[in-house]
């Protein structure tokens, strides 16, 4: 089911906080084992902590424990650090074992890089590459575009699988899909797209390519086959908080409904499908729908209200040719084109 951006952000924060706690606990366990093995290291750690407190007290003009000057405390701390390093070398211990082993050292798993100078941040925090990638992965999971569907991109759309007489026409469909995807990715799309044509011509591929491009721009996408949409509606039918649960679906930056006409449609499902399509059109929020059905079959299957919105409210693109899967199977088996 679709997840809202705020929910995804909260879940990412929880995951990162839990991972930070785990890594810090692992560091603490390694350190505890080393300190049990070399008790002097525990003494050094305790004294250095007290030195640090005394340095802070001096800065605040408060009484100190050791009654030493700043320089004396600093020199003592340096001597203890050298002794610590010598003990670790003597026992063959990598000092890194006493540190947190961050998954991303650049941001220390926080997701944000902070540049600090003289104890203060010198510029606003910037998003780490690891967080950007995690956000994209979350968008893919929320969209349902995982596994092979994620590999459906415009660059992989092969026009040579179509008969020569249809390649120019389908190249035009590809170009129109690219333009629509760029418009949706930039947040400027105000129309929706209906991909038509017989089975096996690449409608799902193009629909997913559009979705993948929009996700790459950091937008939310919901991808559903009709059967998945029906399952979602049925799941929510008896949910007391149904309107809230459906909100992320209704407000996603792009909704893709794939393979319309593949399922038997009840009056209830037709009504919910109409509600979704009508709401998106009225709000000028983009959708992509694909179907194997001819225009007259759309009306027979879904009724006039839905068919008219799909045929006249959406920009219709029709792929032409024969089932490309036969060509792909011949190619994969080494047969002639």
PDB file of N, CA, C and O in Angstrom, residues 199 203-204 224-230 234 257-266 269 273 290-294 297-298 301-302:
ATOM      1  N   UNK A 199      -2.131  -7.139 -26.427  1.00  0.00           N
ATOM      2  CA  UNK A 199      -1.236  -7.757 -25.447  1.00  0.00           C
ATOM      3  C   UNK A 199       0.182  -7.831 -26.002  1.00  0.00           C
ATOM      4  O   UNK A 199       0.406  -8.100 -27.177  1.00  0.00           O
ATOM      5  N   UNK A 203       3.224  -1.882 -23.134  1.00  0.00           N
ATOM      6  CA  UNK A 203       2.508  -0.837 -22.385  1.00  0.00           C
ATOM      7  C   UNK A 203       2.991  -0.785 -20.937  1.00  0.00           C
ATOM      8  O   UNK A 203       3.221   0.297 -20.394  1.00  0.00           O
ATOM      9  N   UNK A 204       3.110  -1.957 -20.316  1.00  0.00           N
ATOM     10  CA  UNK A 204       3.598  -1.999 -18.934  1.00  0.00           C
ATOM     11  C   UNK A 204       5.009  -1.454 -18.845  1.00  0.00           C
ATOM     12  O   UNK A 204       5.355  -0.720 -17.915  1.00  0.00           O
ATOM     13  N   UNK A 224       0.015   0.147  -9.562  1.00  0.00           N
ATOM     14  CA  UNK A 224      -0.899  -0.949  -9.254  1.00  0.00           C
ATOM     15  C   UNK A 224      -1.366  -1.597 -10.548  1.00  0.00           C
ATOM     16  O   UNK A 224      -1.666  -0.899 -11.522  1.00  0.00           O
ATOM     17  N   UNK A 225      -1.426  -2.906 -10.559  1.00  0.00           N
ATOM     18  CA  UNK A 225      -2.248  -3.547 -11.572  1.00  0.00           C
ATOM     19  C   UNK A 225      -3.692  -3.389 -11.118  1.00  0.00           C
ATOM     20  O   UNK A 225      -3.960  -3.047  -9.958  1.00  0.00           O
ATOM     21  N   UNK A 226      -4.610  -3.635 -12.014  1.00  0.00           N
ATOM     22  CA  UNK A 226      -6.011  -3.502 -11.617  1.00  0.00           C
ATOM     23  C   UNK A 226      -6.342  -4.457 -10.481  1.00  0.00           C
ATOM     24  O   UNK A 226      -7.061  -4.099  -9.545  1.00  0.00           O
ATOM     25  N   UNK A 227      -5.818  -5.678 -10.540  1.00  0.00           N
ATOM     26  CA  UNK A 227      -6.121  -6.645  -9.477  1.00  0.00           C
ATOM     27  C   UNK A 227      -5.586  -6.165  -8.137  1.00  0.00           C
ATOM     28  O   UNK A 227      -6.227  -6.351  -7.093  1.00  0.00           O
ATOM     29  N   UNK A 228      -4.405  -5.532  -8.127  1.00  0.00           N
ATOM     30  CA  UNK A 228      -3.862  -5.001  -6.882  1.00  0.00           C
ATOM     31  C   UNK A 228      -4.703  -3.843  -6.368  1.00  0.00           C
ATOM     32  O   UNK A 228      -4.915  -3.705  -5.157  1.00  0.00           O
ATOM     33  N   UNK A 229      -5.187  -3.016  -7.280  1.00  0.00           N
ATOM     34  CA  UNK A 229      -6.060  -1.918  -6.870  1.00  0.00           C
ATOM     35  C   UNK A 229      -7.341  -2.464  -6.243  1.00  0.00           C
ATOM     36  O   UNK A 229      -7.813  -1.969  -5.215  1.00  0.00           O
ATOM     37  N   UNK A 230      -7.897  -3.508  -6.858  1.00  0.00           N
ATOM     38  CA  UNK A 230      -9.115  -4.122  -6.327  1.00  0.00           C
ATOM     39  C   UNK A 230      -8.854  -4.688  -4.934  1.00  0.00           C
ATOM     40  O   UNK A 230      -9.662  -4.517  -4.009  1.00  0.00           O
ATOM     41  N   UNK A 234     -10.726  -3.629  -1.517  1.00  0.00           N
ATOM     42  CA  UNK A 234     -11.417  -4.613  -0.674  1.00  0.00           C
ATOM     43  C   UNK A 234     -10.860  -4.600   0.748  1.00  0.00           C
ATOM     44  O   UNK A 234     -11.599  -4.751   1.725  1.00  0.00           O
ATOM     45  N   UNK A 257      -2.071   2.868 -13.112  1.00  0.00           N
ATOM     46  CA  UNK A 257      -2.988   1.727 -13.072  1.00  0.00           C
ATOM     47  C   UNK A 257      -2.736   0.899 -14.327  1.00  0.00           C
ATOM     48  O   UNK A 257      -3.057   1.326 -15.439  1.00  0.00           O
ATOM     49  N   UNK A 258      -2.157  -0.258 -14.131  1.00  0.00           N
ATOM     50  CA  UNK A 258      -1.716  -1.074 -15.264  1.00  0.00           C
ATOM     51  C   UNK A 258      -2.709  -2.203 -15.538  1.00  0.00           C
ATOM     52  O   UNK A 258      -3.279  -2.782 -14.615  1.00  0.00           O
ATOM     53  N   UNK A 259      -2.889  -2.485 -16.820  1.00  0.00           N
ATOM     54  CA  UNK A 259      -3.648  -3.658 -17.258  1.00  0.00           C
ATOM     55  C   UNK A 259      -5.135  -3.561 -16.920  1.00  0.00           C
ATOM     56  O   UNK A 259      -5.749  -4.523 -16.441  1.00  0.00           O
ATOM     57  N   UNK A 260      -5.738  -2.420 -17.178  1.00  0.00           N
ATOM     58  CA  UNK A 260      -7.182  -2.299 -16.989  1.00  0.00           C
ATOM     59  C   UNK A 260      -7.895  -3.245 -17.950  1.00  0.00           C
ATOM     60  O   UNK A 260      -7.565  -3.329 -19.128  1.00  0.00           O
ATOM     61  N   UNK A 261      -8.874  -3.947 -17.417  1.00  0.00           N
ATOM     62  CA  UNK A 261      -9.624  -4.892 -18.235  1.00  0.00           C
ATOM     63  C   UNK A 261      -9.252  -6.327 -17.988  1.00  0.00           C
ATOM     64  O   UNK A 261      -9.852  -7.238 -18.559  1.00  0.00           O
ATOM     65  N   UNK A 262      -8.256  -6.554 -17.127  1.00  0.00           N
ATOM     66  CA  UNK A 262      -7.808  -7.920 -16.872  1.00  0.00           C
ATOM     67  C   UNK A 262      -8.633  -8.605 -15.787  1.00  0.00           C
ATOM     68  O   UNK A 262      -8.497  -9.813 -15.584  1.00  0.00           O
ATOM     69  N   UNK A 263      -9.457  -7.861 -15.088  1.00  0.00           N
ATOM     70  CA  UNK A 263     -10.227  -8.413 -13.982  1.00  0.00           C
ATOM     71  C   UNK A 263     -11.720  -8.161 -14.187  1.00  0.00           C
ATOM     72  O   UNK A 263     -12.117  -7.181 -14.816  1.00  0.00           O
ATOM     73  N   UNK A 264     -12.524  -9.043 -13.629  1.00  0.00           N
ATOM     74  CA  UNK A 264     -13.963  -8.805 -13.606  1.00  0.00           C
ATOM     75  C   UNK A 264     -14.239  -7.657 -12.640  1.00  0.00           C
ATOM     76  O   UNK A 264     -13.714  -7.612 -11.532  1.00  0.00           O
ATOM     77  N   UNK A 265     -15.050  -6.712 -13.069  1.00  0.00           N
ATOM     78  CA  UNK A 265     -15.268  -5.494 -12.288  1.00  0.00           C
ATOM     79  C   UNK A 265     -16.678  -5.496 -11.703  1.00  0.00           C
ATOM     80  O   UNK A 265     -17.665  -5.568 -12.440  1.00  0.00           O
ATOM     81  N   UNK A 266     -16.752  -5.408 -10.388  1.00  0.00           N
ATOM     82  CA  UNK A 266     -18.045  -5.293  -9.718  1.00  0.00           C
ATOM     83  C   UNK A 266     -18.480  -3.835  -9.701  1.00  0.00           C
ATOM     84  O   UNK A 266     -17.694  -2.918  -9.968  1.00  0.00           O
ATOM     85  N   UNK A 269     -16.255  -1.873  -7.228  1.00  0.00           N
ATOM     86  CA  UNK A 269     -14.917  -1.549  -7.714  1.00  0.00           C
ATOM     87  C   UNK A 269     -14.987  -0.485  -8.804  1.00  0.00           C
ATOM     88  O   UNK A 269     -14.165   0.442  -8.847  1.00  0.00           O
ATOM     89  N   UNK A 273     -13.021   2.977  -8.701  1.00  0.00           N
ATOM     90  CA  UNK A 273     -12.134   3.338  -9.805  1.00  0.00           C
ATOM     91  C   UNK A 273     -12.548   4.689 -10.390  1.00  0.00           C
ATOM     92  O   UNK A 273     -11.697   5.540 -10.680  1.00  0.00           O
ATOM     93  N   UNK A 290      -3.071   1.803 -18.433  1.00  0.00           N
ATOM     94  CA  UNK A 290      -2.834   1.004 -19.639  1.00  0.00           C
ATOM     95  C   UNK A 290      -3.934  -0.039 -19.770  1.00  0.00           C
ATOM     96  O   UNK A 290      -4.490  -0.511 -18.773  1.00  0.00           O
ATOM     97  N   UNK A 291      -4.261  -0.372 -20.999  1.00  0.00           N
ATOM     98  CA  UNK A 291      -5.326  -1.342 -21.236  1.00  0.00           C
ATOM     99  C   UNK A 291      -5.150  -2.019 -22.583  1.00  0.00           C
ATOM    100  O   UNK A 291      -4.638  -1.431 -23.539  1.00  0.00           O
ATOM    101  N   UNK A 292      -5.594  -3.288 -22.639  1.00  0.00           N
ATOM    102  CA  UNK A 292      -5.645  -4.020 -23.904  1.00  0.00           C
ATOM    103  C   UNK A 292      -6.987  -3.829 -24.598  1.00  0.00           C
ATOM    104  O   UNK A 292      -7.166  -4.282 -25.736  1.00  0.00           O
ATOM    105  N   UNK A 293      -7.924  -3.170 -23.907  1.00  0.00           N
ATOM    106  CA  UNK A 293      -9.286  -3.082 -24.412  1.00  0.00           C
ATOM    107  C   UNK A 293      -9.422  -2.022 -25.503  1.00  0.00           C
ATOM    108  O   UNK A 293      -8.790  -0.961 -25.441  1.00  0.00           O
ATOM    109  N   UNK A 294     -10.277  -2.308 -26.467  1.00  0.00           N
ATOM    110  CA  UNK A 294     -10.647  -1.322 -27.466  1.00  0.00           C
ATOM    111  C   UNK A 294     -11.592  -0.301 -26.831  1.00  0.00           C
ATOM    112  O   UNK A 294     -12.195  -0.567 -25.771  1.00  0.00           O
ATOM    113  N   UNK A 297     -14.871  -1.610 -25.877  1.00  0.00           N
ATOM    114  CA  UNK A 297     -14.766  -2.610 -24.805  1.00  0.00           C
ATOM    115  C   UNK A 297     -14.591  -1.937 -23.450  1.00  0.00           C
ATOM    116  O   UNK A 297     -15.048  -2.470 -22.421  1.00  0.00           O
ATOM    117  N   UNK A 298     -13.949  -0.783 -23.440  1.00  0.00           N
ATOM    118  CA  UNK A 298     -13.811  -0.043 -22.180  1.00  0.00           C
ATOM    119  C   UNK A 298     -15.178   0.330 -21.619  1.00  0.00           C
ATOM    120  O   UNK A 298     -15.438   0.188 -20.421  1.00  0.00           O
ATOM    121  N   UNK A 301     -16.984  -2.710 -20.287  1.00  0.00           N
ATOM    122  CA  UNK A 301     -16.399  -3.247 -19.055  1.00  0.00           C
ATOM    123  C   UNK A 301     -16.614  -2.323 -17.862  1.00  0.00           C
ATOM    124  O   UNK A 301     -16.953  -2.778 -16.766  1.00  0.00           O
ATOM    125  N   UNK A 302     -16.426  -1.021 -18.057  1.00  0.00           N
ATOM    126  CA  UNK A 302     -16.415  -0.094 -16.930  1.00  0.00           C
ATOM    127  C   UNK A 302     -17.590   0.876 -16.909  1.00  0.00           C
ATOM    128  O   UNK A 302     -17.772   1.595 -15.922  1.00  0.00           O
TER     129      UNK A 302
END
